Coordinates of C-alpha atoms and ligand atoms in Angstrom, one line a residue:
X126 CA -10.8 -24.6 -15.1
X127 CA -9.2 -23.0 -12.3
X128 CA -10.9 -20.1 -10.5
X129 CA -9.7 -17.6 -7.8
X130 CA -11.4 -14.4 -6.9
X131 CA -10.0 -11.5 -5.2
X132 CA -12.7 -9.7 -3.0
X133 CA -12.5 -6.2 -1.4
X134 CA -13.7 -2.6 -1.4
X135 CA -11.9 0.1 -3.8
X136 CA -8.6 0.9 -2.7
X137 CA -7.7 -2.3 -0.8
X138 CA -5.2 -3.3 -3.2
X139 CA -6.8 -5.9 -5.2
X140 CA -4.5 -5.0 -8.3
X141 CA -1.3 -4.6 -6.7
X142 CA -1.4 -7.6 -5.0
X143 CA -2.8 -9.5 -8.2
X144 CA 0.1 -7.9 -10.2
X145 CA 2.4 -9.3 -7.9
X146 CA 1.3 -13.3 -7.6
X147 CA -0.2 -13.8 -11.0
X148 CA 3.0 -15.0 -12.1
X149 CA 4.4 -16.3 -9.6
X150 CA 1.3 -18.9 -9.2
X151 CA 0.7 -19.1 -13.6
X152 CA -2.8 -17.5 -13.1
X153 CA -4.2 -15.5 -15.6
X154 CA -5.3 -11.8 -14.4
X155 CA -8.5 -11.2 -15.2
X156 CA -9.5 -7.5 -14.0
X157 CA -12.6 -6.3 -15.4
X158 CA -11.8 -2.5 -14.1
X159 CA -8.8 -2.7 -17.1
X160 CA -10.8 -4.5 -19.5
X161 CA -13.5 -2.1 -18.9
X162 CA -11.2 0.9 -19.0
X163 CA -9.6 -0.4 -22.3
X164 CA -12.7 -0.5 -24.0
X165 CA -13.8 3.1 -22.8
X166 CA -10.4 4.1 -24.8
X167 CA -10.7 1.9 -27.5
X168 CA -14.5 3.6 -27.9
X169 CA -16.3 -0.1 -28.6
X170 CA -19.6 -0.1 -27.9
X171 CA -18.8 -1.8 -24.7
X172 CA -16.8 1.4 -24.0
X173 CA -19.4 3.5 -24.9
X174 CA -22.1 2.4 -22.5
X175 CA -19.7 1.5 -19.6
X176 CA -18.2 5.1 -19.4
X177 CA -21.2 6.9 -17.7
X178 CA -21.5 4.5 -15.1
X179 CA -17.9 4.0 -14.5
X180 CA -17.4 7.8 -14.3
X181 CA -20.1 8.2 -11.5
X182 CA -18.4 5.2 -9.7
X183 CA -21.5 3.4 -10.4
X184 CA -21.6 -0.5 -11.5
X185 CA -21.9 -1.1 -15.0
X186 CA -25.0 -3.8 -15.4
X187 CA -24.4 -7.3 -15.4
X188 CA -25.2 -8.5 -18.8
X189 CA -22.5 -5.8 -20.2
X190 CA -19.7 -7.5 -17.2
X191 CA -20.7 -10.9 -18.0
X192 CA -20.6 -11.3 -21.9
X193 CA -17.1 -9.3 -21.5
X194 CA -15.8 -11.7 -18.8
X195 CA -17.1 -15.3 -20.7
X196 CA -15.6 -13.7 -23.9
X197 CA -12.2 -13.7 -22.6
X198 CA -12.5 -16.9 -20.5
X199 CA -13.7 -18.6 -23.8
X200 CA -10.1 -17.0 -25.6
X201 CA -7.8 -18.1 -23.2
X202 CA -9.5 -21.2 -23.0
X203 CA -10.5 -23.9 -20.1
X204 CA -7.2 -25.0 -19.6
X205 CA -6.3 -21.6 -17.6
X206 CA -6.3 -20.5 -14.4
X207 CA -8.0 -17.3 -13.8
X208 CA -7.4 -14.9 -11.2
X209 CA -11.0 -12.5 -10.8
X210 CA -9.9 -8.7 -9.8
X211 CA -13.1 -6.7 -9.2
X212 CA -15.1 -9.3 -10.5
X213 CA -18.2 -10.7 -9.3
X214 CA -19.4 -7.3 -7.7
X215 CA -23.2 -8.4 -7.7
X216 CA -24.7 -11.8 -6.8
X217 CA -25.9 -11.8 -9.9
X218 CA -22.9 -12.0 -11.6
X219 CA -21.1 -14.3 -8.8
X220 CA -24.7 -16.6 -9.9
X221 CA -23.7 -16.3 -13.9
X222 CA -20.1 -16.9 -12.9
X223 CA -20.9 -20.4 -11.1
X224 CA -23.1 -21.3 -13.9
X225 CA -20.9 -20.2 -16.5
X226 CA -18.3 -22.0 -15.1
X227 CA -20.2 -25.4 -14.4
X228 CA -20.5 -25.1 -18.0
X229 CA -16.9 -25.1 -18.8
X230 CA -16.1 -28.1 -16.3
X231 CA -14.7 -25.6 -13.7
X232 CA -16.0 -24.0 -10.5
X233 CA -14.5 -21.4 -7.6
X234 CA -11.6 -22.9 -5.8
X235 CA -10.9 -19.9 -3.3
X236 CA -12.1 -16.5 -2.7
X237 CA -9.1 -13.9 -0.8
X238 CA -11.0 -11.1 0.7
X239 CA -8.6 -8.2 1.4
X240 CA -9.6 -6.1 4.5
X241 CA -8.7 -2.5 4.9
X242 CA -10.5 0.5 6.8
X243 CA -12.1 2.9 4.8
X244 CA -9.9 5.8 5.5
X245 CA -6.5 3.4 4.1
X246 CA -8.7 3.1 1.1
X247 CA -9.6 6.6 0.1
X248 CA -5.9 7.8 1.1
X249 CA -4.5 5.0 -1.7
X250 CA -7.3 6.0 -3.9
X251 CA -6.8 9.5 -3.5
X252 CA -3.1 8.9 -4.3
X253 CA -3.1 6.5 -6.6
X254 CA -1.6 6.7 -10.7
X255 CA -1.8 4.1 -13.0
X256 CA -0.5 3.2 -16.2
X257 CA -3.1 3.7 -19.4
X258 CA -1.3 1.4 -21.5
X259 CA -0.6 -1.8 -19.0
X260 CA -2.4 -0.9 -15.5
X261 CA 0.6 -1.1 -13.4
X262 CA -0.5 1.1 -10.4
X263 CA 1.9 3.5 -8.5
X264 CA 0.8 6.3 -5.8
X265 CA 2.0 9.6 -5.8
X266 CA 3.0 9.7 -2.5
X267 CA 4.1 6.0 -1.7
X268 CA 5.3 5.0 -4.7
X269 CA 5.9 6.9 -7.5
X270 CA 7.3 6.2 -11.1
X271 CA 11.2 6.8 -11.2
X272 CA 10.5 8.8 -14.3
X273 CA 7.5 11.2 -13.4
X274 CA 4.5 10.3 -15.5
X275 CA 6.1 7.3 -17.1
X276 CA 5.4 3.8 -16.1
X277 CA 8.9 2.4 -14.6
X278 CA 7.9 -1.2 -16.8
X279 CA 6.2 -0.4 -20.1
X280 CA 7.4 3.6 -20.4
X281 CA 3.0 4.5 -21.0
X282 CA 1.6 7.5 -19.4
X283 CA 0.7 7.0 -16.1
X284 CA -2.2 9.0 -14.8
X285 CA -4.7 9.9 -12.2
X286 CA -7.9 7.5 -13.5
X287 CA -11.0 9.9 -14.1
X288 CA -12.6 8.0 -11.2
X289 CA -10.3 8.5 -8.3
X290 CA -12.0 11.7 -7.4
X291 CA -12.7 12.4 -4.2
X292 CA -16.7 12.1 -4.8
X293 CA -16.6 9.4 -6.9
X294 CA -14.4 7.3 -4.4
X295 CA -16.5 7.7 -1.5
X296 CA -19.6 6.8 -3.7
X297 CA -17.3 3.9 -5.1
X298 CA -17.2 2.5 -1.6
X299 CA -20.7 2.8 -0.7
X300 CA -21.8 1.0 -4.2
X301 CA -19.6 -1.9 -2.8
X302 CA -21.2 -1.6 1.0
X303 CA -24.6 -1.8 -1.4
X304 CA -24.0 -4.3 -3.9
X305 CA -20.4 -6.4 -3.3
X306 CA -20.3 -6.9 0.5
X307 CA -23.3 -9.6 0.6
X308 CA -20.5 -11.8 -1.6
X309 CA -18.3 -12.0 1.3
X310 CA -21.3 -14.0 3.3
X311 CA -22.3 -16.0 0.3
X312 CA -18.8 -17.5 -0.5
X313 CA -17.7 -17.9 3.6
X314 CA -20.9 -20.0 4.0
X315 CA -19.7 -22.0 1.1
X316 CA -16.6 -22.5 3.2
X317 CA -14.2 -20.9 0.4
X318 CA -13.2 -17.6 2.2
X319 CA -9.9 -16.6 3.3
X320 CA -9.6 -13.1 5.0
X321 CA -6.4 -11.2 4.6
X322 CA -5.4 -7.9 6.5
X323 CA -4.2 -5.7 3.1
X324 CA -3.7 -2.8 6.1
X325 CA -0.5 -4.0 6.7
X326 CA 3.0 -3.0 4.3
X327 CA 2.4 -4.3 0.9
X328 CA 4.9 -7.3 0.9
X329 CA 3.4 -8.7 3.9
X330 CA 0.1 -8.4 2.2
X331 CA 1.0 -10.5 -1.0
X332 CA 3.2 -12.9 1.1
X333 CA -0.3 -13.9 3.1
X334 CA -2.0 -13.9 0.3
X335 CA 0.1 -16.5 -1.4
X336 CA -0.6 -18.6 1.8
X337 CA -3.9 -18.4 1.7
X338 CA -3.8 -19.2 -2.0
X339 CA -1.0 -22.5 -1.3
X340 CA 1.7 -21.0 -3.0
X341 CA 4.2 -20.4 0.2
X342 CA 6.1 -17.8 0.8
Ligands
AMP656 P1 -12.2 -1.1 -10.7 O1 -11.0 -0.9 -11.6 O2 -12.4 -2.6 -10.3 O3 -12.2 -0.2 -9.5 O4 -13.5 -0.8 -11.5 C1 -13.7 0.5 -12.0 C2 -15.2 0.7 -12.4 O5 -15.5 -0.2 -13.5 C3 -16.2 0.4 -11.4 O6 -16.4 1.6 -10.5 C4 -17.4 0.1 -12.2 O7 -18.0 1.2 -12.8 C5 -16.8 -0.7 -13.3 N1 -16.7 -2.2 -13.0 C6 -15.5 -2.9 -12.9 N2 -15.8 -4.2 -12.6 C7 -17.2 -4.3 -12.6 C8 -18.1 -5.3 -12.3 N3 -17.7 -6.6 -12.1 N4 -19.4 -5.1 -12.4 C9 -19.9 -3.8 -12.6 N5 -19.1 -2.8 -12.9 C10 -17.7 -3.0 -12.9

């Protein structure tokens, strides 16, 4: 099993740039922010205990993230290539992942860690729509839907997600300065780091990306 994470703080552009090569390179999208955010709508029980968390910009505990992520892996089966969007955020979880995946013959080929100041971040945060039915992400501003409200490739409402307040963002950043950032040590002393500059236009940011990852461009 095939494993690639994306790594970076809220607002770098971890889904846009995963909606953009998952296809192109056959990986599977695995974003626990949507899967999270589907079960808060769906009201599971999942749902129901990640929604106070999620609305303070706080991280929803590991054991809830894990059992969700090993579910799906286990659906799509060990054949798949995943691609990890906001997932591990804890060295906990990046821990359970390696063991989890050991498990299922597989392991962490690469980890892309986009870069962005904080400033970029909260402005595309601050900005930013998304769709509730498929998660394609738009930004008032830079990149609206043609039709306002409606997402350009499924037609579901696209709205502002309950945590891209202006609070909630900056705490958002600091639970990642807090709890995600050591991940960026742990997996460049394993040698499996690629940094990418997610600053810069959006295509030149997925077109690096795909180098890094070995799928040209
Ligand atoms: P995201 O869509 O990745 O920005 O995630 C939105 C929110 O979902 C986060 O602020 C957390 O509350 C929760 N969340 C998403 N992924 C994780 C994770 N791997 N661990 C803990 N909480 C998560």
């Amino acid at each position: 099993m095939k494993a690639i994470i994306l790594l970076g703080a809220p607002g770098v552009g971890k889904g846009t740039v995963a909606e953009a090569i998952r296809d192109t390179m056959g990986l599977t999208h695995l974003s626990t922010g949507d899967m999270l955010r589907a079960a808060v709508k769906a009201a599971t029980p999942v749902g129901l205990k990640a929604e106070s968390f999620m609305k303070r910009g706080e991280l929803v505990p590991d054991e809830v993230i894990l059992a969700l992520v090993f579910d799906r892996i286990d659906r799509d089966g060990k054949d798949s290539a995943f691609l990890f969007d906001g997932f591990p955020r804890t060295s906990e979880q990046a821990k359970l992942l390696d063991e989890g995946l050991a498990r299922r013959e597989g392991a962490v080929d690469r980890v892309v860690l986009l870069e962005a100041p904080r400033d970029l971040c909260i402005e595309r945060l601050c900005g930013r729509l998304t769709c509730r039915k498929c998660a394609a992400i738009y930004h008032a501003r830079n990149h609206p839907p043609k039709n306002p409200g409606r997402c350009d490739l499924c037609g579901g409402e696209v709205v502002t997600r309950p945590d891209d307040k202006r609070e909630t963002i900056e705490n958002r950043l600091d639970v990642f300065k807090r709890q995600t950032e050591g991940l960026i040590a742990l997996y460049d002393g394993r040698g499996l780091l690629a940094r990418v500059n997610s600053a810069q236009p959006k295509e030149k940011t997925i077109a690096d990306t795909l180098r890094a990852l070995g799928g040209s461009k």
